[in-house]
mmCIF file of C-alpha atoms and ligand atoms in Angstrom:
data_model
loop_
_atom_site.group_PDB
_atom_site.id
_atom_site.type_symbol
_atom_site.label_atom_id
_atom_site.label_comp_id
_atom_site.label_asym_id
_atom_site.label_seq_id
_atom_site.Cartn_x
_atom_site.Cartn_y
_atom_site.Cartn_z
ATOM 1 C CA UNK A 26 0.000 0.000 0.000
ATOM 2 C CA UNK A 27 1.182 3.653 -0.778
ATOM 3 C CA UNK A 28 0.544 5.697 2.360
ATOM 4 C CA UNK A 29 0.925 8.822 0.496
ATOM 5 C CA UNK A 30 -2.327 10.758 1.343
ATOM 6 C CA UNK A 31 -3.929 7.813 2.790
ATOM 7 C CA UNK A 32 -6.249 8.313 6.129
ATOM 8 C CA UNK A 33 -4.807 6.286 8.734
ATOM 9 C CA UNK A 34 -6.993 5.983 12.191
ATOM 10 C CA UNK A 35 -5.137 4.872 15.390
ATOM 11 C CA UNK A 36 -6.283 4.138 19.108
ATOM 12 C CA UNK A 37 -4.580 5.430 22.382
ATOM 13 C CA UNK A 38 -2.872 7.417 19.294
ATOM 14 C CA UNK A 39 -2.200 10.896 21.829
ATOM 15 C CA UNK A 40 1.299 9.384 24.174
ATOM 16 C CA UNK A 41 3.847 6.600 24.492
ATOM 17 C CA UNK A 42 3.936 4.125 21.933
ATOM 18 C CA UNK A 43 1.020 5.283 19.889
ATOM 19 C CA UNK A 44 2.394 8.812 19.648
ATOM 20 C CA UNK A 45 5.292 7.242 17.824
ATOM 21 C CA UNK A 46 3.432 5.324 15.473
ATOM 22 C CA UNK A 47 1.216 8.240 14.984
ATOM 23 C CA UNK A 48 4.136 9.998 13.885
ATOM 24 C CA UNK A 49 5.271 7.247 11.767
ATOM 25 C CA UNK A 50 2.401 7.350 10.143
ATOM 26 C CA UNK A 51 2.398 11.257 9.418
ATOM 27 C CA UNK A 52 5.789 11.147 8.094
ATOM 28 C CA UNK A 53 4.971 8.368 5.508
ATOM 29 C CA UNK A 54 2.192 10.735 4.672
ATOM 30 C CA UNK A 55 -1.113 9.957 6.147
ATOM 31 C CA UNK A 56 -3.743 11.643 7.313
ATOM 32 C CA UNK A 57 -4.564 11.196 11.207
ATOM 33 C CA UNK A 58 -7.950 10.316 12.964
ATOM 34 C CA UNK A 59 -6.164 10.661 16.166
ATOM 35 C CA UNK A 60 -8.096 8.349 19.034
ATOM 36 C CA UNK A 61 -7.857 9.613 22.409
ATOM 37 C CA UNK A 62 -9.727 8.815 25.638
ATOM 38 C CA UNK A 63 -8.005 10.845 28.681
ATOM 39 C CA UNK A 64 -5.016 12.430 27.737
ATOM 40 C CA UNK A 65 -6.615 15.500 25.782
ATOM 41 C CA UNK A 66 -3.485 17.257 26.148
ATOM 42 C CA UNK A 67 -0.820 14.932 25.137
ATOM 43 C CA UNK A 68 -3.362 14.201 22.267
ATOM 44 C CA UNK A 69 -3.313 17.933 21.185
ATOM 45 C CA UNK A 70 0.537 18.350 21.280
ATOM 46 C CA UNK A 71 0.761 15.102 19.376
ATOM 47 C CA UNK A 72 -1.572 16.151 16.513
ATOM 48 C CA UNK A 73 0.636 19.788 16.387
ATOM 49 C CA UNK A 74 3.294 17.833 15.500
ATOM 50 C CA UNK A 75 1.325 16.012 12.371
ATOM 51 C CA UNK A 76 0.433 19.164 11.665
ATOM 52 C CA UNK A 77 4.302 20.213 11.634
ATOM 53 C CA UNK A 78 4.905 17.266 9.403
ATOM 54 C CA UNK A 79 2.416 18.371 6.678
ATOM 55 C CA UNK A 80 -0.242 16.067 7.464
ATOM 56 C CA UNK A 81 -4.288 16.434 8.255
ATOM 57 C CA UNK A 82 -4.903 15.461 11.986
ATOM 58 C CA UNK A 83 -8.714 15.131 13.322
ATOM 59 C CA UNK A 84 -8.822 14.582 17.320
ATOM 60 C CA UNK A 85 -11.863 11.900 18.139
ATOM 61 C CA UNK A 86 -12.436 11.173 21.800
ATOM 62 C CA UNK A 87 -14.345 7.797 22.555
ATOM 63 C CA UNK A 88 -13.969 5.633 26.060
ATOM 64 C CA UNK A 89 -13.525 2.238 24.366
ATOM 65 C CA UNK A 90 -14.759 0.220 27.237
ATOM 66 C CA UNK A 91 -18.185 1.584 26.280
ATOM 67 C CA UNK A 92 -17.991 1.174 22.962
ATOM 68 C CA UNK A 93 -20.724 -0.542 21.405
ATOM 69 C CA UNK A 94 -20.958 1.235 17.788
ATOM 70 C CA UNK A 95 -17.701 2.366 16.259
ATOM 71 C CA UNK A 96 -19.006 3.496 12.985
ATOM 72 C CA UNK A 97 -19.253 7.097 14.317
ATOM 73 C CA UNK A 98 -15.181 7.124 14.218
ATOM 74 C CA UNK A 99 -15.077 6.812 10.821
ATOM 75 C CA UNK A 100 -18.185 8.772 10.003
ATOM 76 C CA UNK A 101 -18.616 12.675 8.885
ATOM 77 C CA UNK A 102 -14.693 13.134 8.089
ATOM 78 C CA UNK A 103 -13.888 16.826 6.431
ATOM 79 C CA UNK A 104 -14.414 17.015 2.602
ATOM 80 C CA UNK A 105 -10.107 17.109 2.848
ATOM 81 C CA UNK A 106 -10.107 13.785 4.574
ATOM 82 C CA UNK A 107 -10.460 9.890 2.356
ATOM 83 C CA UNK A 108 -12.299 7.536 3.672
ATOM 84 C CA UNK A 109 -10.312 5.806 5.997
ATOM 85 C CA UNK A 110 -7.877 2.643 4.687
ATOM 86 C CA UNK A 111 -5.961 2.095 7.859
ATOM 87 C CA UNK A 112 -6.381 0.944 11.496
ATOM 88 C CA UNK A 113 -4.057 0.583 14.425
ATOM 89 C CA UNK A 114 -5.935 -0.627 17.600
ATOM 90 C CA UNK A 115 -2.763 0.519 19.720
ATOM 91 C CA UNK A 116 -4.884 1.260 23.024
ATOM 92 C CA UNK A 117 -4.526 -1.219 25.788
ATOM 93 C CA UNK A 118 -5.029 -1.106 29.402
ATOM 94 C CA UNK A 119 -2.694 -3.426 31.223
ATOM 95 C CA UNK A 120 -3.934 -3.891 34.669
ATOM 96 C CA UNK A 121 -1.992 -6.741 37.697
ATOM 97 C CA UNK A 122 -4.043 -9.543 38.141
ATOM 98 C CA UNK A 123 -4.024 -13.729 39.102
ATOM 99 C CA UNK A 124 -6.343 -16.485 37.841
ATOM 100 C CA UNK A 125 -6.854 -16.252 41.824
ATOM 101 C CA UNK A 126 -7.546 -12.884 42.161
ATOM 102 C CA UNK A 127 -8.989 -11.626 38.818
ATOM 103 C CA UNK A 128 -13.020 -10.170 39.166
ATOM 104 C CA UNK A 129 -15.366 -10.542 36.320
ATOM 105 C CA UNK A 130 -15.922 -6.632 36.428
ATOM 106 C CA UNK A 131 -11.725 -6.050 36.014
ATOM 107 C CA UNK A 132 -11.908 -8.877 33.185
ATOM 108 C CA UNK A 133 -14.787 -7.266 31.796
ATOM 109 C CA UNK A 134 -12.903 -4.096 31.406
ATOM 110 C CA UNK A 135 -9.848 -5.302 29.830
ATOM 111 C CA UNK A 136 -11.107 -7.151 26.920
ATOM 112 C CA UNK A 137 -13.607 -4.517 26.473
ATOM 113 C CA UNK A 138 -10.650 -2.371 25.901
ATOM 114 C CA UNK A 139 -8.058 -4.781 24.652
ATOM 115 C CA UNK A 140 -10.173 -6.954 22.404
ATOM 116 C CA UNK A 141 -13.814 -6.057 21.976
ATOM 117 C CA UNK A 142 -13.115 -2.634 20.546
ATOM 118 C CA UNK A 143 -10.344 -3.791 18.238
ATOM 119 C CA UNK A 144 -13.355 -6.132 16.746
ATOM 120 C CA UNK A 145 -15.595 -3.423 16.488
ATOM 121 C CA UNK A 146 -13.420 -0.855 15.105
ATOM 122 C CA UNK A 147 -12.300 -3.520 12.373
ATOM 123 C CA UNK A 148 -15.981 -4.386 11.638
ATOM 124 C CA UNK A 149 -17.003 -0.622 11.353
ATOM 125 C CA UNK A 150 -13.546 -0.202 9.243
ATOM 126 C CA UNK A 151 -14.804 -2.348 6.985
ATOM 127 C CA UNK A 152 -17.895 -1.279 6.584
ATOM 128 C CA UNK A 153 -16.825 2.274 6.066
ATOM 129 C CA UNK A 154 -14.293 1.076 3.168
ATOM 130 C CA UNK A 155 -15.223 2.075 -0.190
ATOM 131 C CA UNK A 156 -15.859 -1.085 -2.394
ATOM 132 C CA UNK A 157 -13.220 0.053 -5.095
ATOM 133 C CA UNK A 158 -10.464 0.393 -2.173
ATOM 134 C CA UNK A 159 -8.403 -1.788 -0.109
ATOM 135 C CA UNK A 160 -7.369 -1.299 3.447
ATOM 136 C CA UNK A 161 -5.328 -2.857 6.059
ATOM 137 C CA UNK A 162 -5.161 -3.380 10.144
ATOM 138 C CA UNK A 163 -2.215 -3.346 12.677
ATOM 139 C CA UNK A 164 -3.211 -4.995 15.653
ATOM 140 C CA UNK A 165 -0.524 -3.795 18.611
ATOM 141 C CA UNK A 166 -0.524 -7.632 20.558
ATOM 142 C CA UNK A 167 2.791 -8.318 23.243
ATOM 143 C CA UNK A 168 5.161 -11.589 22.383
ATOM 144 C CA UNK A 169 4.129 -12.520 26.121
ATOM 145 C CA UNK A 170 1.095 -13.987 24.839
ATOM 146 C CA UNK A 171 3.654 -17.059 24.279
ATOM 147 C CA UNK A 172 5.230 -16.916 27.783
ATOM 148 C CA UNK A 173 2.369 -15.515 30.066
ATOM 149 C CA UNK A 174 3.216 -13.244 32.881
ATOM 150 C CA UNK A 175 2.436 -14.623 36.217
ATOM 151 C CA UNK A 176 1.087 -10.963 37.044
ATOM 152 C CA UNK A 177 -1.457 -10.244 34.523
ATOM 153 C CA UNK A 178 -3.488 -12.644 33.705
ATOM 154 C CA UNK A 179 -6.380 -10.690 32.434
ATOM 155 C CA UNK A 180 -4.081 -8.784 30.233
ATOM 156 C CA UNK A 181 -2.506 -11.707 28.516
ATOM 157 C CA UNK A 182 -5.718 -13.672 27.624
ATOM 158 C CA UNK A 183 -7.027 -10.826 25.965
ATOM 159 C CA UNK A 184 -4.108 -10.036 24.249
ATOM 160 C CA UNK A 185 -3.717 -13.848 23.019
ATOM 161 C CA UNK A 186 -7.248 -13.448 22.185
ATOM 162 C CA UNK A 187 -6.238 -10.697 19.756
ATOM 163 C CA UNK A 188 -3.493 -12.502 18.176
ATOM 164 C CA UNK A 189 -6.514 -15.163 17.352
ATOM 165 C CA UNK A 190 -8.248 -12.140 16.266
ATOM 166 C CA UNK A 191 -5.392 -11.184 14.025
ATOM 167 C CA UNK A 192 -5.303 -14.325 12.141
ATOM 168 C CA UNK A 193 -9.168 -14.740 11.908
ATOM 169 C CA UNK A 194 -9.943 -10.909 10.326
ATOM 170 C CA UNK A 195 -7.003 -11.716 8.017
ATOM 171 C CA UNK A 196 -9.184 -14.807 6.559
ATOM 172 C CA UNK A 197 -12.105 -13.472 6.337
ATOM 173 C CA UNK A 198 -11.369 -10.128 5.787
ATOM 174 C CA UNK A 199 -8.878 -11.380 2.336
ATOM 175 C CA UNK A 200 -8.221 -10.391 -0.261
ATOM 176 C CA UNK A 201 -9.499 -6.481 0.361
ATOM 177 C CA UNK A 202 -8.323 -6.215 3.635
ATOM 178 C CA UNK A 203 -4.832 -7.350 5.278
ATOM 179 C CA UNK A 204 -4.796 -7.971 8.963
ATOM 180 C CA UNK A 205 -1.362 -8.419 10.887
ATOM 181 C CA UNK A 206 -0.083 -7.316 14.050
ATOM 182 C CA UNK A 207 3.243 -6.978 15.901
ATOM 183 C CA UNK A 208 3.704 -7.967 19.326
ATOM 184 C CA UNK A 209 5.748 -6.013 21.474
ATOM 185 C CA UNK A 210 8.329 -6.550 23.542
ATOM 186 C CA UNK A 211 10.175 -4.302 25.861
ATOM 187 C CA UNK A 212 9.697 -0.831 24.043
ATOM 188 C CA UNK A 213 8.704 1.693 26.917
ATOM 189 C CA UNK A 214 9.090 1.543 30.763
ATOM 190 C CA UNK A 215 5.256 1.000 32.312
ATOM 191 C CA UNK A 216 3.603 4.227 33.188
ATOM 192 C CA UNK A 217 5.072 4.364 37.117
ATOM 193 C CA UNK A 218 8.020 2.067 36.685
ATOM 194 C CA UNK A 219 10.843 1.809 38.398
ATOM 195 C CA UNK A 220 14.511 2.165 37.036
ATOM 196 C CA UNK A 221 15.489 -1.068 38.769
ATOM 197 C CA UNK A 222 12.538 -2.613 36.876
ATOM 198 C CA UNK A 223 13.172 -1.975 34.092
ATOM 199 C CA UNK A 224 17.259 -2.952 34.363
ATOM 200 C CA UNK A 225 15.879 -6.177 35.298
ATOM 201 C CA UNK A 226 13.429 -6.412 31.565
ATOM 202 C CA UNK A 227 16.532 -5.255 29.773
ATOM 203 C CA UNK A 228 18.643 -7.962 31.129
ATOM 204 C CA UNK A 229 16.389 -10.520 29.757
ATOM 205 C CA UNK A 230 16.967 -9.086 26.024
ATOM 206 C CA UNK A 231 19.371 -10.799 24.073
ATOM 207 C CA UNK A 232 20.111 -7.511 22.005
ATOM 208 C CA UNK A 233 20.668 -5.812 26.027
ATOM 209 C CA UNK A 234 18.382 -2.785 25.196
ATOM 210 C CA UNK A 235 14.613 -1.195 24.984
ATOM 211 C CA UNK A 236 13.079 -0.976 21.496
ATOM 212 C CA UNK A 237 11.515 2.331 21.449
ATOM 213 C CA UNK A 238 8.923 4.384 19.130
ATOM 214 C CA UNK A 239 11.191 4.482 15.992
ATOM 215 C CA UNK A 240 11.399 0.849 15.732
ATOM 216 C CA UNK A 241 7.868 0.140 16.349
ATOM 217 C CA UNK A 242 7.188 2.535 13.775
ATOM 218 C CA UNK A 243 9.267 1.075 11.281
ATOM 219 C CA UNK A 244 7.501 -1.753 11.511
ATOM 220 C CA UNK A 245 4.071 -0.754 11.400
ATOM 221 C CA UNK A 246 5.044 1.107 8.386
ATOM 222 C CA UNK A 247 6.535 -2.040 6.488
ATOM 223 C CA UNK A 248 3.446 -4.039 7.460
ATOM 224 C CA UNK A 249 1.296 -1.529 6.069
ATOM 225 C CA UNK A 250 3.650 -1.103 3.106
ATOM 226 C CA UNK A 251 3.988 -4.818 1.996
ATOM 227 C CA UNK A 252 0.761 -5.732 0.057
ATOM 228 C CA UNK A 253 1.680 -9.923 0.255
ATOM 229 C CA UNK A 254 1.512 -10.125 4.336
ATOM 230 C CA UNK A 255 -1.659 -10.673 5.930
ATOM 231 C CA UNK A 256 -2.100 -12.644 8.999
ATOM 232 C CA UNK A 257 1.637 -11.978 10.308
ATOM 233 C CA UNK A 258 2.474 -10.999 13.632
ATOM 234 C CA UNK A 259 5.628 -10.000 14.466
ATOM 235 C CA UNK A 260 7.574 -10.254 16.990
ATOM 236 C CA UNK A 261 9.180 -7.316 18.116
ATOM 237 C CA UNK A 262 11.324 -8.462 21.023
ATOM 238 C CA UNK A 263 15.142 -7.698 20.541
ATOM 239 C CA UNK A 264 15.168 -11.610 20.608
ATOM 240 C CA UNK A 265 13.596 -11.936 24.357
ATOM 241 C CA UNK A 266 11.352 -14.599 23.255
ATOM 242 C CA UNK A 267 14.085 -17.011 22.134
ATOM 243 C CA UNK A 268 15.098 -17.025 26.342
ATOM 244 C CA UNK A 269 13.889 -19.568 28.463
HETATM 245 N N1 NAP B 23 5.103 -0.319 26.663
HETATM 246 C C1 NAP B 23 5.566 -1.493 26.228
HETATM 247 O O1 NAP B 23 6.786 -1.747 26.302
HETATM 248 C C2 NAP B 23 4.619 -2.495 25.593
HETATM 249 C C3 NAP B 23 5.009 -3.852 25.581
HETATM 250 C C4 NAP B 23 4.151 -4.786 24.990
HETATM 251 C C5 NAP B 23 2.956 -4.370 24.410
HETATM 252 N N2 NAP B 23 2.603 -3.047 24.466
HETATM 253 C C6 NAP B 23 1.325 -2.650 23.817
HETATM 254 O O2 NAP B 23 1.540 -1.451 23.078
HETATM 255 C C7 NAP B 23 0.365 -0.628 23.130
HETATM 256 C C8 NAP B 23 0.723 0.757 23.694
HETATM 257 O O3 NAP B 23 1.400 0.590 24.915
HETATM 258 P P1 NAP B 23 1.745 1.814 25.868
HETATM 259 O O4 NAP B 23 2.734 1.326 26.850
HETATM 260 O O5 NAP B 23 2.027 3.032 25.053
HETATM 261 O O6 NAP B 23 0.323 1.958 26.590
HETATM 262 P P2 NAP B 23 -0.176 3.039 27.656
HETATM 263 O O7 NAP B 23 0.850 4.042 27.965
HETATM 264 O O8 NAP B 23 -0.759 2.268 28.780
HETATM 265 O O9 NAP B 23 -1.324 3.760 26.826
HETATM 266 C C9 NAP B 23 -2.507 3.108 26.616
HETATM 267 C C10 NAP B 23 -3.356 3.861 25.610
HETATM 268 O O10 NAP B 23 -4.622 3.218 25.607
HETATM 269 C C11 NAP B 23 -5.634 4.172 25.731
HETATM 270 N N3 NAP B 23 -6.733 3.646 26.534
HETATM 271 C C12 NAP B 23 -6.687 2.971 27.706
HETATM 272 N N4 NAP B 23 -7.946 2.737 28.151
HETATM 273 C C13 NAP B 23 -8.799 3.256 27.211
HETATM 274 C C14 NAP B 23 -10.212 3.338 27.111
HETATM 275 N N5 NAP B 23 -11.046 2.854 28.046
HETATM 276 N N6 NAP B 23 -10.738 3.964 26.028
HETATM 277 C C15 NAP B 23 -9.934 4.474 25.085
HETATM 278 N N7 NAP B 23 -8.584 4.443 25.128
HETATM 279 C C16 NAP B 23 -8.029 3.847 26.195
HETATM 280 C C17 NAP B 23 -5.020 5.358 26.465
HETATM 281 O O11 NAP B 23 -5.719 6.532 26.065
HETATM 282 P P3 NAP B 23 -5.848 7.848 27.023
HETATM 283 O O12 NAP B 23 -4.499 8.027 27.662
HETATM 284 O O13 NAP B 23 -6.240 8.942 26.086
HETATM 285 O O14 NAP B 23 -6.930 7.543 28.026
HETATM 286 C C18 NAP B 23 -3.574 5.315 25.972
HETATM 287 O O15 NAP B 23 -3.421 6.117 24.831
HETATM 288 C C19 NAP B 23 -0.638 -1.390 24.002
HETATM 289 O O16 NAP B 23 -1.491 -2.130 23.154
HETATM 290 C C20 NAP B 23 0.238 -2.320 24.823
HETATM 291 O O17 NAP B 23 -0.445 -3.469 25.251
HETATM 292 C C21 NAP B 23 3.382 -2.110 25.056
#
């Protein structure tokens, strides 16, 4: 796919990791629907900088746990926006829970966020797309869907839930639509974490560093770029998931 003037929505798009691939995005020339829930302001100085870049930014604010109907995202767009022909469902909540611990209302909540908006926001995607066009998802998933954390149980089921997700859209969804994902590995620092934390996540990476925003970018750029992979997800680890 050419991004060049394409109209690229993204979740949780405002801070963090999906400020980067926001940014990505802008510089390969999209257009932003910029997704935010909370952070208004982080959202706002994010879209000035697509703006800086030369791109089109639109701010949309939408709690996704409550989402039931995510056509309006992709509804009433400025006569200066296309229809929209990509989707990253970057927004995540990743709250600490146990199997013994775990209550259905804190489930509830995650894979409202983590999975059953990413569903809905590809359904409305598609039915938003313009018959003549094609258009293609990037699912943001974590490699530790393969070696669960003890600590977050709710988490990791719904993000292994997406990675089934992934793979599912990308059949049915063929040959019009490509669905892939990458799954993260250490990129950013938790919101709150400590420096000794994070020494200790670095130390399990074979290539002995964090990721960051330009590499995620990167790759959510080449996914979106190469027209012949659809139901990929890549692993974006530094090599942490070949450890034991
Ligand atoms: N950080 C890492 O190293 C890492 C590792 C593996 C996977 N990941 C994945 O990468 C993605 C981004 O991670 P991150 O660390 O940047 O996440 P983060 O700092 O926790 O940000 C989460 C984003 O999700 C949005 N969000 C949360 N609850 C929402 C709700 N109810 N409605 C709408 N939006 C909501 C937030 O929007 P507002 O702030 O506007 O409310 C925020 O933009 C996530 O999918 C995460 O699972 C990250």
């Amino acid at each position: 796919m050419n991004l060049a003037g394409k109209t690229a929505l993204i979740t949780g798009g405002g801070h963090r990791i999906g400020r980067g691939l926001t940014l990505a995005l802008a510089r390969a020339g999209c257009n932003i629907i910029l997704h935010y829930n909370r952070s208004a302001v982080p959202a706002q100085a994010t879209a000035a900088q697509v703006e800086a870049l030369g791109a089109r930014v639109l701010l949309r604010q939408a709690d996704l746990s409550q989402l039931d109907d995510a056509g309006p995202l992709f509804a009433d767009l400025p006569a200066n926006f296309t229809p929209v022909q990509v989707l990253v469902n970057n927004a995540a909540v990743f709250p600490k829970d146990t199997l013994a611990d775990m209550t259905v209302a804190g489930w509830s909540q995650t894979f409202r966020v983590n999975l059953r908006s990413p569903i809905l926001l590809t359904q409305a995607f598609v039915r938003a797309l313009p018959d003549d066009e094609i258009g293609a998802v990037v699912n943001i998933t974590d490699w530790r869907t393969e070696r669960p954390y003890r600590t977050h149980f709710s988490y990791t089921v719904s993000k292994g839930a997406l990675d089934a997700f992934t793979r599912t859209a990308a059949i049915q969804l063929a040959p019009r639509v490509r669905v892939n994902g990458i799954a993260l590995g250490a990129m950013l620092p938790p919101a709150g974490a400590t420096e000794a934390y994070w020494r200790s996540v670095l130390a399990t990476v074979p290539l002995a560093r964090s990721g960051g925003l330009e590499v995620a970018g990167d790759t959510l750029l080449y996914l979106l770029r190469n027209d012949f992979i659809t139901g990929e997800i890549i692993r974006l680890t530094g090599g942490a998931h070949l450890k034991m």
